[in-house]
Short mmCIF file of N, CA, C and O in Angstrom, two decimals:
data_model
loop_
_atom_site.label_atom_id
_atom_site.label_comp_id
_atom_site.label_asym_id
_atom_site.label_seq_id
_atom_site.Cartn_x
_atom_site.Cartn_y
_atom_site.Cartn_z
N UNK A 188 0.81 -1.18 0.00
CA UNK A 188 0.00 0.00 0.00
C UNK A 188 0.87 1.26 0.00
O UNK A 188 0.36 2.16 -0.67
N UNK A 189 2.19 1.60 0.64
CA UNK A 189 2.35 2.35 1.27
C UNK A 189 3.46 2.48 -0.51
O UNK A 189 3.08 3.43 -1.19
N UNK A 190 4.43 1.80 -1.01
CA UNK A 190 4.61 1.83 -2.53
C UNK A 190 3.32 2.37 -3.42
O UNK A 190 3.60 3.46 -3.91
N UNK A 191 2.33 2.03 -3.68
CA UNK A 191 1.58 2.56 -4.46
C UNK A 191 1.25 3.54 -3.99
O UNK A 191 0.59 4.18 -4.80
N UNK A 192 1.43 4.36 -2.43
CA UNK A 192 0.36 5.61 -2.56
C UNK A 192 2.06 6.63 -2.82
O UNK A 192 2.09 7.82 -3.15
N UNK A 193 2.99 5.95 -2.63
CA UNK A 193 4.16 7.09 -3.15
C UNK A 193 4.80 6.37 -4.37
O UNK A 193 6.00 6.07 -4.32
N UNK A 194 4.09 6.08 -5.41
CA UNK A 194 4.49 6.35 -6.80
C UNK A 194 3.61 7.32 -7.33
O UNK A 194 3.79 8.29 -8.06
N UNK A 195 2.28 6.68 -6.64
CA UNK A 195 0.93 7.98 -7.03
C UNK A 195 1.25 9.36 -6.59
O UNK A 195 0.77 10.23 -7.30
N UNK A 196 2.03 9.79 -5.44
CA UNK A 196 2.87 10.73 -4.84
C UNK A 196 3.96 11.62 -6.12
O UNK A 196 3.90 12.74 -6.64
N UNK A 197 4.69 10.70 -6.21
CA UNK A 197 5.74 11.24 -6.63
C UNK A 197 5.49 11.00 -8.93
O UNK A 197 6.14 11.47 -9.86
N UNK A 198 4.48 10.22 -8.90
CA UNK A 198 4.54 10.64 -10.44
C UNK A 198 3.71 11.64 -10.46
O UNK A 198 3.80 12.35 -11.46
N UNK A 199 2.77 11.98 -9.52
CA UNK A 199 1.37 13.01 -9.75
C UNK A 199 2.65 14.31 -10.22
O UNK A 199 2.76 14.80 -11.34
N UNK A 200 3.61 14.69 -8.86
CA UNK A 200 4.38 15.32 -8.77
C UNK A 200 4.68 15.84 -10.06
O UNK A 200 4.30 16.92 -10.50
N UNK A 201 5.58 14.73 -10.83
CA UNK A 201 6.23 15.10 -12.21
C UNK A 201 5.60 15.22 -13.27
O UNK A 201 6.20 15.86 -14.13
N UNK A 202 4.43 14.77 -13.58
CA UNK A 202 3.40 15.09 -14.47
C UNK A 202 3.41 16.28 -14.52
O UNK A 202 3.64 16.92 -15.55
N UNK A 203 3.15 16.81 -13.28
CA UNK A 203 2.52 18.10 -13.00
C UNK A 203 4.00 19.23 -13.91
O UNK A 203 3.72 20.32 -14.40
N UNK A 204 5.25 18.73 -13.95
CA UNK A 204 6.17 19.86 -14.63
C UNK A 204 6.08 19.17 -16.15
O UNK A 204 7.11 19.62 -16.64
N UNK A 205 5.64 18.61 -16.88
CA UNK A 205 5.69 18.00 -18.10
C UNK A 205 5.03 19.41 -18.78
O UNK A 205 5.70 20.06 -19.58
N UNK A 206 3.81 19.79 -18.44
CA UNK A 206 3.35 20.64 -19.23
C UNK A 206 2.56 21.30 -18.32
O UNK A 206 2.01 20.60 -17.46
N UNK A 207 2.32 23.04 -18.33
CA UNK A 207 1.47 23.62 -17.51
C UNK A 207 -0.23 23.06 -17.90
O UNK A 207 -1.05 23.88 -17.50
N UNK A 208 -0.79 22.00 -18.51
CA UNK A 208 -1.85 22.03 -19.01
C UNK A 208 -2.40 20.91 -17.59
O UNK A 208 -3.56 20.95 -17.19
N UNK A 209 -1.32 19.94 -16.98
CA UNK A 209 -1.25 19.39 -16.09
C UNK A 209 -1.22 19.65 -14.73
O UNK A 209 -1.26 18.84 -13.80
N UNK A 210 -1.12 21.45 -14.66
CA UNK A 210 -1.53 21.12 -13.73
C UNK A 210 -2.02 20.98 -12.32
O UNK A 210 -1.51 21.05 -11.20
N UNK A 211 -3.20 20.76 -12.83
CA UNK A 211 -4.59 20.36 -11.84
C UNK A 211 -4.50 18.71 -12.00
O UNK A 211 -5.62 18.26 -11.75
N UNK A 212 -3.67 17.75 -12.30
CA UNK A 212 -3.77 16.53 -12.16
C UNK A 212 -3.66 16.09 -11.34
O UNK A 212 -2.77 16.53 -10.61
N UNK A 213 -4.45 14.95 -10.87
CA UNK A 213 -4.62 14.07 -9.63
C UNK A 213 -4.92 13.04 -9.89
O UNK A 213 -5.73 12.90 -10.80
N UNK A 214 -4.42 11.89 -9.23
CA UNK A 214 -4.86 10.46 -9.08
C UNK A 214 -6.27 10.12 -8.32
O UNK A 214 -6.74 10.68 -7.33
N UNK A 215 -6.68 9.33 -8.88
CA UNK A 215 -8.31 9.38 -8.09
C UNK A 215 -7.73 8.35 -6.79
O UNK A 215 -6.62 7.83 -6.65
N UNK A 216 -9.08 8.28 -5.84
CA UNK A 216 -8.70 7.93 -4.48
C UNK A 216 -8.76 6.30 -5.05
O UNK A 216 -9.43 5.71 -5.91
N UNK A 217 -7.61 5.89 -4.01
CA UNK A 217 -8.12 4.10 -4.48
C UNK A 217 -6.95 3.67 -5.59
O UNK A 217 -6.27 4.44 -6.27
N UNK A 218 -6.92 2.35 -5.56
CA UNK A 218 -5.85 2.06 -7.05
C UNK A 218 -6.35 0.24 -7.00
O UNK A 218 -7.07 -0.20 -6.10
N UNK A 219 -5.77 -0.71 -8.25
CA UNK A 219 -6.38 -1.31 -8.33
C UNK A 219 -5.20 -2.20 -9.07
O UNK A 219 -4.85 -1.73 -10.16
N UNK A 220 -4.42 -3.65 -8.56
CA UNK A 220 -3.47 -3.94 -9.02
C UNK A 220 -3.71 -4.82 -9.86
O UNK A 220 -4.77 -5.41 -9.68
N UNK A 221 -2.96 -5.21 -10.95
CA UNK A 221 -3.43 -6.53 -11.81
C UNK A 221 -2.07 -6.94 -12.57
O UNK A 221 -1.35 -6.18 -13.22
N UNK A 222 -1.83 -8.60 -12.28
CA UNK A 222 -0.33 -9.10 -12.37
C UNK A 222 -0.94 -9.17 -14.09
O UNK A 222 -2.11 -9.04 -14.46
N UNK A 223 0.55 -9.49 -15.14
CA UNK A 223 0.09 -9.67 -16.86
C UNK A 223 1.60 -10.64 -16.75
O UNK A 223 2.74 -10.67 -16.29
N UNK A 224 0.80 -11.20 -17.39
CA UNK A 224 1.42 -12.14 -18.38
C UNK A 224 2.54 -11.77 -19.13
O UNK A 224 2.18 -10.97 -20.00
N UNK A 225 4.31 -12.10 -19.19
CA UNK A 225 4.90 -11.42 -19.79
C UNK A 225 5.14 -11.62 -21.52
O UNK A 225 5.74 -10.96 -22.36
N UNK A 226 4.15 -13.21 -21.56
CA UNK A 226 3.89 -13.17 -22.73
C UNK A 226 2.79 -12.27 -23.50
O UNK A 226 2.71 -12.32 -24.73
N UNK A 227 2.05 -11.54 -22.80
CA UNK A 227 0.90 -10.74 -23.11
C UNK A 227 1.00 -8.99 -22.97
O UNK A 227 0.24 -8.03 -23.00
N UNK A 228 2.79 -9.36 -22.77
CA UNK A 228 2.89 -7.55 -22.14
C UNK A 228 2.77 -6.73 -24.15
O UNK A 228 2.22 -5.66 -24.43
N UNK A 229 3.23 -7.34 -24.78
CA UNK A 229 2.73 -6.33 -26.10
C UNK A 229 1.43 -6.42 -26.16
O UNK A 229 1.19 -5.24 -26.42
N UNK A 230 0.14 -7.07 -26.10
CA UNK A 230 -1.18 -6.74 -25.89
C UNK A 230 -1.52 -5.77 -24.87
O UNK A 230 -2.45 -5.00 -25.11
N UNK A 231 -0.94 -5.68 -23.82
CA UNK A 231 -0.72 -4.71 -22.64
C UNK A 231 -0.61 -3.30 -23.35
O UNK A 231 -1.53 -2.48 -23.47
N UNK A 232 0.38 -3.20 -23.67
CA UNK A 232 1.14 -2.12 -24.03
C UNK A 232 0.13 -1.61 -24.81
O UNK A 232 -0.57 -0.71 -24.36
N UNK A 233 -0.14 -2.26 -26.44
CA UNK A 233 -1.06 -1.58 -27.21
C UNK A 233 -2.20 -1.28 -26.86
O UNK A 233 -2.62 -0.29 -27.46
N UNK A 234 -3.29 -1.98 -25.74
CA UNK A 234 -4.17 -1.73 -24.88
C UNK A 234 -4.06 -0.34 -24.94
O UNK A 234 -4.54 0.35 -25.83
N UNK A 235 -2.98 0.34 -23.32
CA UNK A 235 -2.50 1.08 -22.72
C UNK A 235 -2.73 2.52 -24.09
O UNK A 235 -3.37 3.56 -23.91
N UNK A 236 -2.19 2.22 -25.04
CA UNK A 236 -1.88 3.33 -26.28
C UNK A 236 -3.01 3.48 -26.64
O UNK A 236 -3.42 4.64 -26.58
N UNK A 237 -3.92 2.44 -27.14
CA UNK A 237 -4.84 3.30 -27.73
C UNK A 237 -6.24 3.00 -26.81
O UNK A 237 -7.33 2.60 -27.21
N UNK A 238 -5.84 3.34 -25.49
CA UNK A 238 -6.96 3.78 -24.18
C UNK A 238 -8.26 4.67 -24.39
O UNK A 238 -9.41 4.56 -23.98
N UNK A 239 -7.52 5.73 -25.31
CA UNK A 239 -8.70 6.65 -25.17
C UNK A 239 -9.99 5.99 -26.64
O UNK A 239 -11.22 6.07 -26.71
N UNK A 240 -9.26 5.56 -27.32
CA UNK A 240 -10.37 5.47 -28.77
C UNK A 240 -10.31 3.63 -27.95
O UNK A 240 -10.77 2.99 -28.91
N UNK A 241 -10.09 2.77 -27.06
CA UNK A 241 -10.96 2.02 -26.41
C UNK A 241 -12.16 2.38 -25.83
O UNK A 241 -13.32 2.06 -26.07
N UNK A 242 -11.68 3.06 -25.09
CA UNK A 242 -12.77 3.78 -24.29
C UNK A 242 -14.13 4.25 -24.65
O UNK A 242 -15.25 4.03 -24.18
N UNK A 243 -13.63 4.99 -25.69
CA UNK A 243 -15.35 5.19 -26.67
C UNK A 243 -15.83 4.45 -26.83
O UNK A 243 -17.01 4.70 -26.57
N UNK A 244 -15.68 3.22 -27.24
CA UNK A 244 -16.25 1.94 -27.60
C UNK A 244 -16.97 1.14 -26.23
O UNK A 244 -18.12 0.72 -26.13
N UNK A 245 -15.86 1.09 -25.21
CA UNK A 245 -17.01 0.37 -23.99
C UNK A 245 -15.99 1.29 -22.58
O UNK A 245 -14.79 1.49 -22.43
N UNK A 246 -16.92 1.57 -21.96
CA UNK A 246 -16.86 2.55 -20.92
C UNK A 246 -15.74 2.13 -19.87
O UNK A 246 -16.20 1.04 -19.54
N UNK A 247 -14.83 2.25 -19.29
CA UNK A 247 -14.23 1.51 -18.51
C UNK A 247 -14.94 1.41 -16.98
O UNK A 247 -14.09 1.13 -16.13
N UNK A 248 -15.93 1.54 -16.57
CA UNK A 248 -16.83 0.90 -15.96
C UNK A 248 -17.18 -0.30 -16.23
O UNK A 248 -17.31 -1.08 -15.29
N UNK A 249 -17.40 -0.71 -17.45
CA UNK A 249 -18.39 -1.57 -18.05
C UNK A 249 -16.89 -2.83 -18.09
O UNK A 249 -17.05 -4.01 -17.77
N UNK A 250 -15.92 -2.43 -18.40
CA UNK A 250 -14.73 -3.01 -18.80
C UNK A 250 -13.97 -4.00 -17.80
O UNK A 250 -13.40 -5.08 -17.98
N UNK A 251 -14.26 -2.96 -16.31
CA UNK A 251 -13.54 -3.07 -14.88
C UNK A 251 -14.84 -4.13 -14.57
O UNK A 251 -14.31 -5.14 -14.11
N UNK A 252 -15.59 -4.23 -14.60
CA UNK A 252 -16.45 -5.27 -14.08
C UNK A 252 -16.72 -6.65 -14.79
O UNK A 252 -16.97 -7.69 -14.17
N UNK A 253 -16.65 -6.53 -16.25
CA UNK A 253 -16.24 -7.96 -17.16
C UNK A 253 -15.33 -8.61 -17.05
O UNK A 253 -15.16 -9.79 -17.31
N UNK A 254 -14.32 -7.42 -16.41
CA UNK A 254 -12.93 -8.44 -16.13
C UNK A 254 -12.97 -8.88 -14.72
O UNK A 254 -12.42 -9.95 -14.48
N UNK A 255 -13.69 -8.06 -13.47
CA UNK A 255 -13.67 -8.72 -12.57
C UNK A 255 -14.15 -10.33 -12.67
O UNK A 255 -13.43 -11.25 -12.28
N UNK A 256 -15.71 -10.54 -13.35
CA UNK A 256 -16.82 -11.07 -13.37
C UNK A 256 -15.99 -12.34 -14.03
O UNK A 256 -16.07 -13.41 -13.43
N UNK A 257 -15.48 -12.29 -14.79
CA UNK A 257 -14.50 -13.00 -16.10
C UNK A 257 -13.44 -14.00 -15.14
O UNK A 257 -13.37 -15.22 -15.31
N UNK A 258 -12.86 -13.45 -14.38
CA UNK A 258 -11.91 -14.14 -13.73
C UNK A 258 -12.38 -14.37 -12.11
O UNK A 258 -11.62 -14.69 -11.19
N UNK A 259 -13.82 -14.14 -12.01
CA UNK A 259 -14.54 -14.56 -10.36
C UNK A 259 -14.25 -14.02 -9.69
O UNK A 259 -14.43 -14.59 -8.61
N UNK A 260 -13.39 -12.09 -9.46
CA UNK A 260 -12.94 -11.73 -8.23
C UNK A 260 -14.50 -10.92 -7.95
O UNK A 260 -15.30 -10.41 -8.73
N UNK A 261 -14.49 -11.14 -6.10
CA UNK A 261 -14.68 -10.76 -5.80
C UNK A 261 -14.87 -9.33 -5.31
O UNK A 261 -13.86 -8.68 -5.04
N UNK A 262 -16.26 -8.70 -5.15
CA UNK A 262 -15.87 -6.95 -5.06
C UNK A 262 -17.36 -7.12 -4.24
O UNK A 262 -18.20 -8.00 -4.06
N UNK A 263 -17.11 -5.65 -3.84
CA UNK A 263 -18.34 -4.59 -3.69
C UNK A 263 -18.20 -3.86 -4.11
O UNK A 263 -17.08 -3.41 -3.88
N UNK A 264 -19.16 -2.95 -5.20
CA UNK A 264 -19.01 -2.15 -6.15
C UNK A 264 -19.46 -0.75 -5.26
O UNK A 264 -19.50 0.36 -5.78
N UNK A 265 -19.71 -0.96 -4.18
CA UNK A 265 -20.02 0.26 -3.24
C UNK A 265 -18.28 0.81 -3.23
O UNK A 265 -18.07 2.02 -3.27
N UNK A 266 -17.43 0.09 -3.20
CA UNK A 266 -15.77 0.35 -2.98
C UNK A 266 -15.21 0.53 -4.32
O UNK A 266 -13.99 0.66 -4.23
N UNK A 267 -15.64 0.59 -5.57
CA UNK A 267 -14.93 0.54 -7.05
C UNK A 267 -14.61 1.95 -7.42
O UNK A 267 -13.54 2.34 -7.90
N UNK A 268 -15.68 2.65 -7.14
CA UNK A 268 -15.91 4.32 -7.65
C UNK A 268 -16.24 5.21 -6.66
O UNK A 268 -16.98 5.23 -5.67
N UNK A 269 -15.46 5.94 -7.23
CA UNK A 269 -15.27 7.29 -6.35
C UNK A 269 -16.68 8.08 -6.08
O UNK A 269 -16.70 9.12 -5.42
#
């Protein structure tokens, strides 16, 4: 826990000098870990790139819960969203 809330710390940080358009950036509360396959890290990757024109297509709401549902984890969706 205490690694993920200071990478979220310290990358929010550097974002923030990349470009003044950044920044008002923030990490939302909460984070959410998931191990990959290192045979699957180029599906990863291209995922990751084209995020935003995924996104149009199915909501990442809709996305975060097929994959929970998909692989049986357990949740309360009272704890998913902010």
């Amino acid at each position: 826990m205490k690694l993920v809330e200071e990478v979220k710390k310290q990358s929010s940080k550097w974002v923030k000098t990349v470009d003044s358009r950044y920044a008002n950036f923030y990490w939302q509360d909460g984070y959410g870990i998931f191990s990959v396959n290192p045979s699957q890290l180029d599906i990863v990757i291209k995922y990751i790139k084209n995020q935003e024109e995924h996104h149009r297509k199915k909501t990442f709401k809709k996305e975060l819960l097929a994959f929970l549902n998909k692989y049986n984890v357990e949740y309360d969706e009272r704890y998913l969203w902010d």
